[in-house]
Structure formats: structure tokens, C-alpha cells
Amino acid sequence: MMIDPLSVFILLLGAATPILFAALGELVVERAGVLNLGVEGMMITGALAGFAAAHASGSPALGFIAAAVAGAALSMTFAALTQFLLSNQVATGLALTLFGLGLTAMFGKPYEGMKAPAMMPGPLGLNWMIWLGIALVPVVWWFLSRTRPGLILRAVGENHDAAHGLGYPVRRVRILAIGFGGALAGMGGAYISIATVLQWTEGMTAGAGWIALAIVVFAQWNPWGVLAGAWLFGGVTVLQLRLQAAGVAVPVQLLSMAPYLATIIVLVLISARQKFGRSGGGAAPASLGRPFHALK
Amino acid sequence: MFRLEPRASAPLLWQVATPVLAVLATMIVGGCLFAAMGFDPVAAIRTIFWDPLFGPTAAYSRPQLLVKAGPLILIASGLALGFRAGIWNIGAEGQYIIGAICGAAVALAAYPMDAFWIFPAMILAGAAGGWAWGMVPAVLRNWFGASEILVSLMLVYVAQRIAAWMAFGPMKNPEGFNFPGSRNLQQYEAASNPDLIANSGLHWGGVAAVLALAATWFVMSRHVLGFHIRTAGAAPRAARFAGVRPERLVALCLGVSGALAGLAGLFEVAGPAGQITESFGSGYGFTAIIVAFLGRLHPLGILLAGLLLALTYIGGELAQMMLNLPAATVQVFQGMLLFFLLGFDILTRYRIRRRA
């Protein structure tokens, strides 16, 4: 059986794009010290909003913009609850996912069976969203490590009390980060409905949001690591699909477990390296998941 | 403006009042949503929350309440243990599916034998399957420090695919005219889990749910283990000094909640569902998370919350039939409920003072 490496790589780039967007967004959120487990819910909302807008306007670009707006809007629910009402971030993120899945199942019905408008091909036969995703990696890296707002964002994530003491607006920084994460998750979800599957089906993100969360850990909160992780998972997904198409004597249902099992394996490897390695302290932002409440 | 002042302890009044407030807020906002979609909001809310119990078709829908509440309560009572300790098993849906598959495997292996031990053996297999599936994230967290949240959730997708594989492959009914899905256990007396009292909706799963509530109540309020769990959740460092071994708690909480979810799956496959199908998982594992929170992780609260969410399932189906409301309405309601609950929770943890 022949699997042509170049064609696999091109398919891989496409399969990696939704996860790349969502994971980059979540990376920024987590670097600001917020753990948003609602990525799956924001992705599926983006998938539907993007598909609906693209279908109505005939323009995939408008679809992605709508998806970003929808993802960011949904993320503001999370922001309001966790930043103003100081709710538990794990539980609130879960609620966001459950709510997003329900909301899209409810409003998505009329769109089932419709087709998405064709994507505009970009350079080298890859669409513009793939390029945008790759381009975002150095941008996010540059922002976080080379700019003043990026430094403030990291300070807020590492020690929100110290950042607050220095006069930085912890809450505002976090809300902006959450909104950015929501917008990127929405665009990632829309890539699945507009560019990959080309239609809307209920629950179509199928855990991509959770895989994106795992990728952020795998990447050790580094944008370049997110790119590597997204490509790794794109690779596993494409190989698995190729093996299915080639009719390997393994049931389809078992082959389709591959991305999830790979996520677990990678998560275990990276956690073990951190636990047993010589590097000492972990790379996770020190204030990750802790609620911030200024006592005045 | 207002400012928030942390409370030293959560007053009982607010602990009880916030879930009620959350339900009311969900009804109001849900009603507005229905009105925006062009439905009569009052009729919709009445159909979901009132008619299943007291409406014209109540005789049919009332037993369904126990059928749906049983698995929710069984799963949620296990999850609550872990949530108290800050151990997040969010993969109960997967443990539920694997428990059902393991239990059904015993039944299908014994088919068509008739023996008294078949159903008890299925119960053991279901609990063991769920336990094993829950222990995977526990072991990976204890040995390697991998996040139990992500691992348990990933295993839901794996379990769903195993169920699909079983329905199309190893467990396919040889007399099923090539349709996917296992033999129907409702038609295999030694393995079936019928209503204990005809048309009451109460099968062994409901009994197990009540037992699980009693057991978790005992552990949480009368046993040193419950003290350890509560301390580990409230102050992990202090718990360590008090001699709590976090690894043990992780294994215990994930193992027990997995076993209970597995039991719920077993009772479902041997009872109301009847067979392993591609889409055996029906979301109970996720809804049970809402039940656990809405019940404030307390056994009595979980009982009431389980019944209420069971009501929304049945009411949702009724509203779909009578008013043509979309099927996913219930999911939206459940998500909203959790949002409101988490939001109102600030009243139990903080005092709101006017800024001087």
C-alpha cells in the first residue's frame, strides 16, 4: 500500500487547522491564568454560526468572521461568570461546552443537508485559512514574548496578585484573552464545517476542542509547540483516514479512535517528562485556574 | 457600587436557595427564548415542568421519571465524591458505556442459558467495567501526572467507538437480519432488568441509586474518608499534613464513580435500552455532572436534582410531541441551568456590600 508523503502532508495541514486555531486561542487564555474548558462548545458554535453565515452570504470569509464573533460572544458568558461572579472555572467551562452543544443542536436543524460555498484557494493550492493559522503562530509568539501587553498578560497569568499590586487591570486582561480565545475557537470550528466537511451536522467537532486543550499542555504553553502538536494530530487523523480508505483489516470504528488515543499517549508522555524530568518546575502559568478577587 | 466580601462559611439558606433560584431563572430565560422562537412560553414551560407529572398523559410519563432519574442519580452520587475532593471525572459517559458493554457481554456469553447467577454476574461485570475505565485516568494521573479531566473525557470518545464496533461486529445479533445492535436483553429473561413493580419505572437501577445515595451520605458525613475528601478539596496542603494520601483519593474517587456509572449503564442495557447499539450512550454521564452540581454535591440534593433533570428529559420529549419544540431544547435548558447555578453561587460564597 502506497501513501504519498506530500499529499499526506497537504491533507495534514487541513486536518490540523481547526485544532491549531482553537489551541492557539486557548494558549493565550491559559497564559493569562484562565482555564477555559469550553473550547468544544465555542468551536461547535463557531462551526454552526460560520456555516450559516457562509451559506447565507455565499462567502466563506464572512462565515469565518461570523464564527469568530459567535465564539467570542459565547466566551463572554464564561468571562462574566468566572471574572465577575468568581465561579469555578472547571465547572463553568464544562457548562459552556454543554450549552454550546445544546444550542447548536437546537438551531442547527434547518441547516442539515445544505452545502457550504467553495473555499477560495490560496497560494500553493492551500486555502487562506491554513495560511492564516500558520501565520498566527509567530504572531502569538511575538506578542507574548516580545511586546509589553504580552508581558502584562503573562504577568497576570503567573501571579495575579502581584500584577494587581503593580496596577495592571487583571480582570480586563483576562476578559480580553478569553474573548480572543473564543474568537479563535469559533474560527477553528468553522473550518470544520466550511472547509473540511462542507456541511453542518450536529456535534460535528467530535472532541476537537478537547484535543486542542490537550495540545496546549503538550506544547507546554508555547505557540511553536502548539503548531507541532496540531500537525502531529493532523498526521494521526490523516493516516487513520488513509488506512480506512485503503481497507485495512481493522474495523473503521477502532481506527477512528486513533486521534483520541494519541491524545492520551501524548498527554501522558509530556506529563511524565515534566514529572520525572530534570527541568524542575512546570511550564504551566502559576495562577492557572485560580479565581482572582481583589479585596478592595 | 457594590463590593464582595468573602464569607467564612456558606449559610444553609443560600445553599438551598441558589439551586431554586437557578431553576426559576432558567424557566424565565427559557420562556423568553421560546417566545423569541415563536412558541407560547407559558404553555412550553408548563409542558416541560408540569404536564409530565400532572397533565393528561401523566399516567404514561410518571414511571419514566424513575427510569431517567435512576441512572442520573447513580452516576451523580459517585461524581459528587470526586468533585468534593477536586478530582474531576468528566468521563462518566464513557464509564457508563463500558459498564453496559461488559454487563451485556456476560449476558450474551450465557445466552440462552437460564440460571439465577446470570444477572448478578452482569452486575459485577458492569461495575468492574466502569471501574476499570475510571481507573485509567486515575492511574495516569497518579503515575505520570496526566490531567484526569482530559484523559477521562478522551476515553468517552473511545468508549463510543467501542460501542459502535460492538454493535456492528462482535456483539451483533446473529438473528438480527444483519441490522447493527446486540440481542435484545429484554427478551432474555435471565438477563433482563424489568420493572420491579409493573409500570412503576422502578427497576434495579433505581434501587441501586437509592443505595448509592445512602452509602455516599454515610461516607461523606459519618466516615473519616469523607472528612479526607472534604479536606482535600478545601485545602489540599492542609490535607497532606493531616495524613491524606492524594493518590489514594484519586484512585478511590475515580474508581467508585466509574463503577457506579458502569452500574448505571448495565441497568440501562438490561432494562429500558435492552441492547447495545451504535449510539448507546445517551448523555446521562454528562447530565449527571449537572445533577451533581445542582444537588450541591449532597446526597439529598442529588436526589431532588436527579428527579428534576429527569423531568426535563420527559417534559422535553412531551414538548417535542405536543408543541413541536426542537429536541435539543432540553440540552439548552440543562446548560443554562448550570450557568445560572454557577452564577448565583456567588451569593453563598460572598456577601454583597454597598461600597462606602
XYZ file of C-alpha atoms in Angstrom:
652
model
C 0.000 0.000 0.000
C 1.382 3.375 -1.015
C 0.864 6.548 0.974
C 2.330 9.530 -0.858
C 4.086 11.713 1.769
C 3.420 15.052 0.032
C -0.319 14.517 -0.365
C -0.481 13.305 3.223
C 1.281 16.480 4.356
C -1.185 18.681 2.475
C -4.127 16.829 3.998
C -2.423 17.013 7.365
C -2.270 20.804 7.172
C -6.016 20.909 6.638
C -6.784 18.425 9.403
C -4.524 20.348 11.803
C -6.028 23.795 11.136
C -9.139 23.631 13.385
C -7.067 22.377 16.302
C -4.310 24.893 15.586
C -6.737 27.831 15.791
C -8.503 26.600 18.903
C -5.305 25.629 20.708
C -3.581 28.952 19.932
C -6.580 30.801 21.338
C -6.685 28.642 24.453
C -2.934 29.098 24.871
C -3.377 32.860 25.178
C -6.280 32.348 27.617
C -4.238 29.999 29.780
C -1.158 32.235 29.683
C -3.437 34.879 31.212
C -4.142 32.409 34.021
C -7.618 31.269 32.954
C -8.553 27.665 32.233
C -11.489 27.626 29.818
C -12.710 24.063 29.290
C -15.456 25.363 26.999
C -13.358 25.174 23.819
C -15.519 22.387 22.410
C -18.674 24.441 22.982
C -17.194 27.546 21.346
C -15.907 25.503 18.408
C -19.271 23.914 17.694
C -20.965 27.312 17.988
C -18.434 28.730 15.537
C -19.000 25.758 13.256
C -22.729 26.483 13.059
C -22.550 30.288 13.006
C -19.803 30.185 10.382
C -21.656 27.698 8.246
C -24.915 29.632 8.480
C -23.249 32.926 7.561
C -21.218 31.386 4.751
C -24.294 29.660 3.380
C -26.447 32.779 3.529
C -23.837 35.114 2.047
C -22.046 32.685 -0.243
C -18.771 33.943 1.175
C -16.611 31.660 3.327
C -14.679 34.714 4.558
C -17.860 36.211 6.032
C -18.521 32.804 7.550
C -15.233 32.835 9.408
C -15.839 36.378 10.640
C -19.279 35.376 11.920
C -17.751 32.318 13.588
C -15.170 34.464 15.357
C -17.896 36.824 16.586
C -20.081 33.936 17.758
C -17.207 32.197 19.551
C -16.167 35.428 21.247
C -19.765 36.203 22.216
C -20.217 32.794 23.820
C -16.898 33.122 25.621
C -18.179 36.315 27.240
C -20.670 34.183 29.189
C -17.698 32.333 30.609
C -15.893 35.619 31.238
C -18.847 37.127 33.093
C -19.262 34.070 35.306
C -15.621 33.463 36.112
C -14.353 37.055 36.277
C -17.285 38.870 37.883
C -19.156 36.115 39.694
C -15.930 34.234 40.551
C -17.368 30.854 39.607
C -15.309 27.679 39.423
C -13.520 27.683 36.068
C -13.640 23.923 35.517
C -17.389 23.726 36.089
C -18.103 26.885 34.093
C -16.057 25.654 31.147
C -17.959 22.384 31.179
C -21.231 24.303 31.284
C -20.092 26.315 28.262
C -19.424 23.114 26.333
C -22.754 21.525 27.272
C -24.611 24.757 26.474
C -22.841 25.217 23.130
C -23.601 21.643 22.070
C -27.257 22.071 23.043
C -27.660 25.476 21.445
C -26.223 24.345 18.123
C -28.268 21.141 18.132
C -31.351 23.315 18.580
C -30.635 25.993 15.988
C -28.703 23.788 13.568
C -31.592 21.569 12.453
C -32.653 23.718 9.462
C -29.091 23.734 8.104
C -28.693 19.973 7.943
C -28.127 18.717 4.415
C -27.155 22.103 2.980
C -23.827 22.601 1.256
C -21.116 25.117 2.128
C -19.882 27.578 -0.519
C -16.493 26.702 -2.043
C -13.373 27.979 -0.286
C -11.109 30.369 -2.190
C -7.881 28.544 -2.993
C -4.785 30.356 -1.755
C -1.072 30.025 -2.592
C 0.278 26.518 -3.285
C -3.249 25.157 -3.523
C -3.813 25.574 0.208
C -6.711 27.731 1.328
C -6.206 31.029 3.118
C -7.290 29.738 6.490
C -4.454 27.205 6.581
C -2.016 30.048 5.899
C -3.664 32.291 8.449
C -3.401 29.584 11.086
C 0.302 29.066 10.444
C 0.915 32.829 10.344
C -0.784 33.233 13.724
C 1.853 31.082 15.417
C 4.748 33.579 15.137
C 2.338 36.450 15.771
C 1.147 34.957 19.054
C 4.729 34.051 19.980
C 5.904 37.595 19.200
C 3.019 39.141 21.083
C 3.567 37.054 24.206
C 7.327 37.214 24.380
C 8.287 40.494 22.693
C 5.598 43.061 23.436
C 4.612 44.976 26.519
C 0.922 43.910 26.510
C 2.147 40.323 26.124
C 4.385 40.729 29.138
C 1.479 42.123 31.167
C -0.711 39.216 30.064
C 1.915 36.724 31.216
C 2.381 38.575 34.494
C -1.355 38.341 35.118
C -1.184 34.618 34.428
C 1.821 33.950 36.607
C 0.850 35.967 39.666
C -2.382 37.916 39.533
C -1.910 39.418 42.991
C 1.483 40.870 42.086
C 0.151 42.099 38.735
C -2.763 43.721 40.520
C -0.369 45.288 43.003
C 1.581 46.811 40.135
C -1.630 48.371 38.907
C -2.380 46.140 35.941
C -6.065 45.517 35.236
C -6.123 41.754 35.892
C -9.786 41.330 35.095
C -9.721 43.348 31.877
C -6.657 41.498 30.600
C -8.305 38.174 31.307
C -11.598 39.129 29.681
C -9.776 40.236 26.522
C -7.797 36.980 26.497
C -10.974 34.925 26.931
C -12.593 36.803 24.049
C -9.585 36.204 21.817
C -9.649 32.519 22.724
C -13.353 32.353 21.922
C -12.885 34.018 18.538
C -10.113 31.618 17.546
C -12.057 28.583 18.795
C -15.037 29.755 16.742
C -12.902 30.085 13.602
C -11.384 26.656 14.224
C -14.849 25.168 14.489
C -15.975 26.947 11.330
C -13.036 25.446 9.465
C -14.509 22.008 10.157
C -17.967 22.883 8.799
C -16.938 25.215 5.958
C -13.662 23.763 4.709
C -13.433 20.128 5.822
C -16.864 18.509 5.998
C -18.570 21.156 3.796
C -21.851 20.842 5.667
C -23.365 21.126 9.107
C -24.023 18.074 11.268
C -24.880 18.014 14.949
C -21.862 17.514 17.239
C -19.509 17.634 14.268
C -16.489 18.924 16.190
C -16.346 15.454 17.823
C -13.922 16.318 20.597
C -11.608 18.610 18.612
C -11.957 21.221 21.358
C -10.790 18.766 23.994
C -7.899 17.686 21.819
C -6.968 21.378 21.484
C -6.903 21.653 25.279
C -4.567 18.675 25.458
C -2.353 20.217 22.752
C -1.823 23.299 24.897
C -0.464 21.065 27.656
C 1.588 19.102 25.124
C 3.005 22.388 23.827
C 3.947 23.392 27.363
C 2.173 26.724 26.740
C 4.479 27.586 23.831
C 2.956 28.651 20.452
C 5.532 26.706 18.421
C 4.723 23.631 20.435
C 1.057 24.151 19.540
C 1.991 24.092 15.862
C 3.935 20.850 16.342
C 1.098 19.326 18.333
C -1.566 20.323 15.814
C 0.478 18.847 12.968
C 1.061 15.673 14.928
C -2.676 15.263 15.386
C -3.396 16.242 11.829
C -0.968 13.478 10.859
C -2.633 10.866 13.034
C -6.064 11.833 11.693
C -4.996 11.704 8.041
C -3.124 8.421 8.417
C -6.124 6.921 10.116
C -8.413 8.070 7.287
C -5.944 6.775 4.696
C -5.827 3.377 6.383
C -9.635 3.304 6.400
C -9.751 4.153 2.708
C -7.123 1.531 1.952
C -9.386 -1.078 3.517
C -7.042 -2.301 6.242
C -8.460 -5.287 8.081
C -9.205 -3.275 11.235
C -12.778 -2.139 11.903
C -13.407 1.507 10.978
C -14.671 2.247 14.483
C -11.385 1.137 16.008
C -9.265 3.124 13.538
C -11.256 6.261 14.321
C -10.183 6.003 17.962
C -6.645 6.876 16.913
C -6.773 10.663 17.478
C -8.208 10.242 20.979
C -5.774 7.517 21.992
C -2.897 9.532 20.543
C -4.035 12.499 22.647
C -3.907 10.394 25.796
C -0.489 8.949 24.926
C 0.995 12.346 24.162
C -0.513 13.830 27.301
C 0.967 11.039 29.403
C 4.399 11.379 27.790
C 4.594 15.120 28.292
C 3.254 14.905 31.858
C 5.751 12.166 32.677
C 8.611 14.182 31.244
C 7.580 17.065 33.414
C 7.172 14.898 36.489
C 10.367 12.889 36.186
C 12.494 15.231 34.072
C 15.310 17.415 35.349
C 13.629 20.641 34.264
C 12.187 21.225 37.723
C 9.124 23.475 37.843
C 6.412 23.057 35.248
C 5.687 25.404 32.390
C 2.078 25.944 33.375
C 1.200 29.533 34.318
C 1.305 29.697 38.105
C -2.125 31.297 38.510
C -3.841 28.942 36.030
C -7.417 28.260 37.055
C -7.279 30.289 40.254
C -10.019 32.879 40.703
C -8.889 36.443 41.263
C -10.638 38.615 43.796
C -9.081 41.907 44.837
C -10.017 42.686 48.416
C -10.886 46.320 47.909
C -21.188 50.464 43.676
C -21.030 47.076 45.327
C -18.182 45.061 46.668
C -17.845 41.399 47.537
C -16.815 40.202 50.933
C -15.862 36.524 51.301
C -17.969 34.611 53.780
C -16.259 32.410 56.366
C -18.831 29.681 55.813
C -21.682 29.160 53.376
C -25.040 29.800 55.043
C -27.528 26.961 54.705
C -30.239 29.323 53.495
C -28.274 30.336 50.418
C -27.054 26.808 49.812
C -30.658 25.719 49.455
C -31.940 28.884 47.817
C -29.424 29.184 44.966
C -30.427 25.959 43.149
C -34.068 27.031 43.392
C -33.204 30.494 42.079
C -31.248 28.894 39.249
C -34.230 26.762 38.238
C -36.546 29.778 38.298
C -34.113 31.878 36.263
C -33.782 29.044 33.739
C -37.562 28.904 33.381
C -37.808 32.658 32.872
C -34.955 32.951 30.380
C -36.047 29.709 28.729
C -39.554 31.145 28.387
C -38.139 34.279 26.750
C -36.184 32.052 24.366
C -39.369 30.171 23.440
C -41.235 33.418 22.937
C -38.442 34.631 20.648
C -38.743 31.397 18.665
C -42.485 31.938 18.261
C -43.783 29.469 20.841
C -46.185 30.210 23.678
C -43.747 30.446 26.615
C -46.261 29.595 29.338
C -47.520 26.517 27.514
C -43.953 25.378 26.803
C -42.787 25.716 30.404
C -45.946 24.019 31.638
C -45.480 21.160 29.185
C -41.907 20.592 30.311
C -42.203 21.025 34.072
C -45.840 20.345 34.954
C -47.593 18.095 32.439
C -45.317 15.045 32.825
C -46.413 14.837 36.453
C -49.960 16.137 36.460
C -51.023 16.568 32.832
C -53.420 14.367 30.855
C -50.672 11.892 29.866
C -49.134 11.743 33.334
C -50.053 8.081 33.800
C -47.661 7.235 30.997
C -44.912 9.724 31.788
C -44.703 9.404 35.569
C -42.943 5.989 35.520
C -40.498 7.430 33.014
C -39.386 9.815 35.728
C -37.801 6.992 37.710
C -36.403 5.382 34.568
C -34.489 8.571 33.743
C -33.694 9.668 37.285
C -32.173 6.315 38.280
C -29.020 6.447 36.139
C -28.625 10.205 36.684
C -28.659 9.820 40.457
C -26.484 6.717 40.421
C -23.800 8.449 38.339
C -24.049 11.807 40.089
C -23.672 10.330 43.580
C -20.300 8.922 42.525
C -19.190 12.073 40.731
C -20.004 14.179 43.772
C -17.363 12.338 45.830
C -14.642 13.322 43.398
C -15.912 16.870 42.816
C -15.771 17.428 46.579
C -12.104 16.428 46.549
C -11.258 18.452 43.440
C -10.949 15.321 41.312
C -12.746 15.891 38.049
C -14.153 12.778 36.470
C -15.976 14.181 33.469
C -15.854 10.925 31.533
C -18.736 9.186 33.301
C -20.413 8.818 29.914
C -17.582 6.525 28.824
C -17.657 4.513 32.033
C -21.413 4.152 31.580
C -20.954 2.763 28.060
C -18.171 0.360 29.032
C -20.170 -0.892 32.039
C -23.084 -1.636 29.744
C -20.860 -3.442 27.249
C -19.220 -5.589 29.944
C -22.553 -6.467 31.517
C -24.099 -7.257 28.156
C -21.068 -9.386 27.276
C -21.787 -11.666 30.242
C -25.418 -11.976 29.209
C -24.619 -12.648 25.556
C -21.994 -15.239 26.501
C -24.514 -17.060 28.687
C -27.350 -16.867 26.140
C -29.691 -18.813 26.051
C -28.868 -20.442 29.368
C -31.296 -19.860 32.218
C -29.585 -19.549 35.580
C -30.054 -17.463 38.686
C -26.459 -16.203 38.675
C -26.544 -14.532 35.289
C -27.997 -11.194 36.379
C -25.769 -10.882 39.482
C -22.744 -11.710 37.324
C -23.795 -8.991 34.882
C -23.992 -6.509 37.739
C -20.468 -7.410 38.812
C -19.191 -7.170 35.241
C -20.871 -3.796 34.700
C -19.395 -2.340 37.866
C -15.969 -3.827 37.081
C -16.025 -2.442 33.538
C -16.930 1.051 34.698
C -14.377 0.842 37.488
C -11.605 -0.191 35.080
C -12.496 2.622 32.651
C -12.446 5.107 35.515
C -9.146 3.769 36.822
C -7.343 4.583 33.559
C -7.343 8.358 34.217
C -6.661 7.676 37.918
C -3.568 5.616 37.187
C -2.315 8.005 34.515
C -2.717 10.906 36.902
C -1.074 9.149 39.831
C 1.844 7.719 37.884
C 2.525 10.419 35.328
C 0.602 13.482 36.451
C -1.659 13.479 33.364
C -4.835 15.568 33.703
C -7.748 13.326 34.672
C -10.125 15.833 33.096
C -8.708 15.406 29.614
C -7.971 11.672 29.859
C -11.412 10.742 31.209
C -13.058 12.890 28.533
C -10.970 11.396 25.696
C -11.989 7.949 26.901
C -15.645 8.880 26.286
C -14.934 9.118 22.571
C -13.001 5.856 22.689
C -15.878 4.149 24.520
C -18.410 5.446 21.980
C -16.371 3.890 19.198
C -16.079 0.611 21.079
C -19.881 0.583 21.401
C -20.213 1.180 17.656
C -17.705 -1.577 16.938
C -19.582 -3.964 19.247
C -22.915 -3.162 17.591
C -21.546 -3.785 14.102
C -19.104 -6.559 14.983
C -18.618 -8.897 17.928
C -21.980 -8.302 19.591
C -24.169 -8.107 16.500
C -27.314 -10.175 16.892
C -26.851 -13.298 14.702
C -30.639 -13.436 14.304
C -30.997 -9.710 13.768
C -31.385 -9.739 9.957
C -27.978 -8.067 9.684
C -29.097 -4.910 11.483
C -26.431 -3.475 13.798
C -27.074 -3.954 17.506
C -26.895 -6.793 20.001
C -29.617 -9.210 21.018
C -32.367 -7.531 22.998
C -31.858 -8.464 26.630
C -35.458 -7.571 27.455
C -36.368 -10.784 25.631
C -33.840 -12.866 27.601
C -35.423 -13.385 30.955
C -32.375 -14.448 32.972
C -30.536 -11.271 31.964
C -33.316 -8.707 31.828
C -33.914 -5.900 34.280
C -37.682 -5.279 34.157
C -39.756 -3.012 36.403
C -39.850 -4.462 39.898
C -43.452 -3.301 40.210
C -45.173 -3.346 36.842
C -45.337 0.090 35.168
C -43.686 1.896 38.050
C -40.469 2.604 36.173
C -38.580 1.307 39.170
C -36.023 -1.306 38.136
C -32.894 -2.471 39.952
C -31.115 0.692 38.806
C -33.458 2.825 40.907
C -32.798 0.625 43.935
C -29.058 0.882 43.324
C -29.370 4.673 43.055
C -31.010 4.916 46.471
C -28.373 2.602 47.962
C -25.611 4.673 46.406
C -27.076 7.844 47.880
C -27.276 6.272 51.323
C -23.723 4.970 51.071
C -22.267 8.287 49.897
C -24.204 10.108 52.611
C -22.674 7.782 55.199
C -19.157 8.131 53.809
C -19.301 11.888 53.458
C -20.814 12.736 56.825
C -20.015 9.824 59.134
C -16.719 8.330 57.976
C -13.153 9.636 58.162
C -12.868 9.121 54.408
C -15.498 11.790 53.867
C -13.513 14.126 56.058
C -10.416 13.411 53.984
C -12.295 14.050 50.756
C -13.686 17.353 52.017
C -10.335 18.491 53.376
C -8.513 17.575 50.165
C -10.990 19.664 48.194
C -10.996 22.667 50.507
C -7.293 22.807 51.410
C -5.011 20.327 49.593
C -1.908 21.327 51.558
C -3.603 21.077 54.917
C -4.965 17.668 53.877
C -1.446 16.424 53.239
C -0.374 17.479 56.693
C -3.405 15.691 58.102
C -2.127 12.461 56.581
C -4.359 12.345 53.479
C -2.702 10.442 50.641
C -3.872 12.241 47.474
C -3.052 9.290 45.204
C -5.400 7.067 47.155
C -8.202 9.607 46.951
C -7.742 9.925 43.192
C -7.920 6.151 42.727
C -10.849 5.836 45.094
C -12.962 8.677 43.688
C -12.381 7.827 40.039
C -12.777 4.109 40.707
C -16.007 4.438 42.674
C -17.585 6.961 40.333
C -16.557 4.754 37.397
C -18.094 1.670 38.984
C -21.365 3.499 39.721
C -21.510 4.847 36.167
C -20.804 1.321 34.898
C -23.691 0.012 37.002
C -25.974 2.667 35.575
C -25.004 1.530 32.085
C -25.595 -2.122 32.941
C -29.065 -1.496 34.371
C -29.902 0.573 31.309
C -28.767 -2.010 28.760
C -30.519 -4.844 30.594
C -33.613 -2.720 31.141
C -35.017 0.273 29.247
C -32.475 0.257 26.387
C -32.383 -3.523 26.005
C -29.438 -3.743 23.657
C -26.015 -2.352 22.775
C -26.394 -0.101 19.764
C -24.090 2.271 17.943
C -25.495 5.223 19.871
C -25.896 3.533 23.240
C -24.513 6.493 25.177
C -27.361 8.932 25.622
C -25.654 11.717 27.521
C -26.586 10.615 31.054
C -22.910 10.799 32.000
C -22.759 14.492 31.121
C -26.163 15.410 32.521
C -25.143 13.719 35.775
C -22.436 16.384 36.142
C -25.208 18.998 36.198
C -27.182 16.854 38.648
C -24.196 16.681 40.986
C -23.701 20.455 40.964
C -27.392 21.316 41.146
C -27.651 18.964 44.123
C -24.754 20.828 45.733
C -22.807 17.530 45.871
C -25.098 16.498 48.722
C -26.996 13.162 48.573
C -30.394 14.686 49.312
C -29.788 17.484 46.833
C -28.678 14.979 44.200
C -31.895 13.036 44.679
C -34.001 16.129 44.038
C -31.780 17.372 41.220
C -31.853 13.951 39.565
C -35.652 13.918 39.623
C -35.807 17.479 38.278
C -33.470 16.793 35.365
C -35.301 13.552 34.641
C -38.413 15.715 34.471
C -36.801 17.988 31.877
C -35.976 14.942 29.720
C -39.566 13.703 29.797
C -41.020 17.190 29.554
C -38.734 17.921 26.629
C -39.984 14.846 24.793
C -43.559 15.815 25.562
C -42.990 19.381 24.346
C -41.456 17.983 21.184
C -44.584 15.925 20.559
C -47.236 18.428 21.628
C -45.701 21.763 20.638
C -43.099 20.806 18.038
C -40.322 22.235 20.170
C -36.857 21.228 18.913
C -35.485 18.063 20.522
C -32.341 19.804 21.735
C -34.348 22.233 23.903
C -33.614 20.084 26.933
C -29.875 20.270 26.371
C -30.045 24.064 26.156
C -32.099 24.129 29.332
C -29.620 21.929 31.159
C -26.677 24.058 30.060
C -28.468 27.249 31.090
C -29.350 25.738 34.438
C -25.697 25.036 35.178
C -24.753 28.577 34.128
C -27.301 30.150 36.440
C -26.361 27.853 39.268
C -22.672 28.732 38.991
C -23.550 32.400 38.748
C -25.914 32.510 41.721
C -23.384 30.550 43.727
C -21.641 33.828 44.450
C -24.400 34.515 46.970
C -23.331 31.536 49.059
C -19.649 32.357 48.990
C -19.672 36.147 49.226
C -21.620 38.801 50.970
C -22.567 41.696 48.731
C -21.977 45.007 50.455
C -22.634 48.506 49.296
C -19.379 50.352 48.807
C -18.968 53.064 51.417
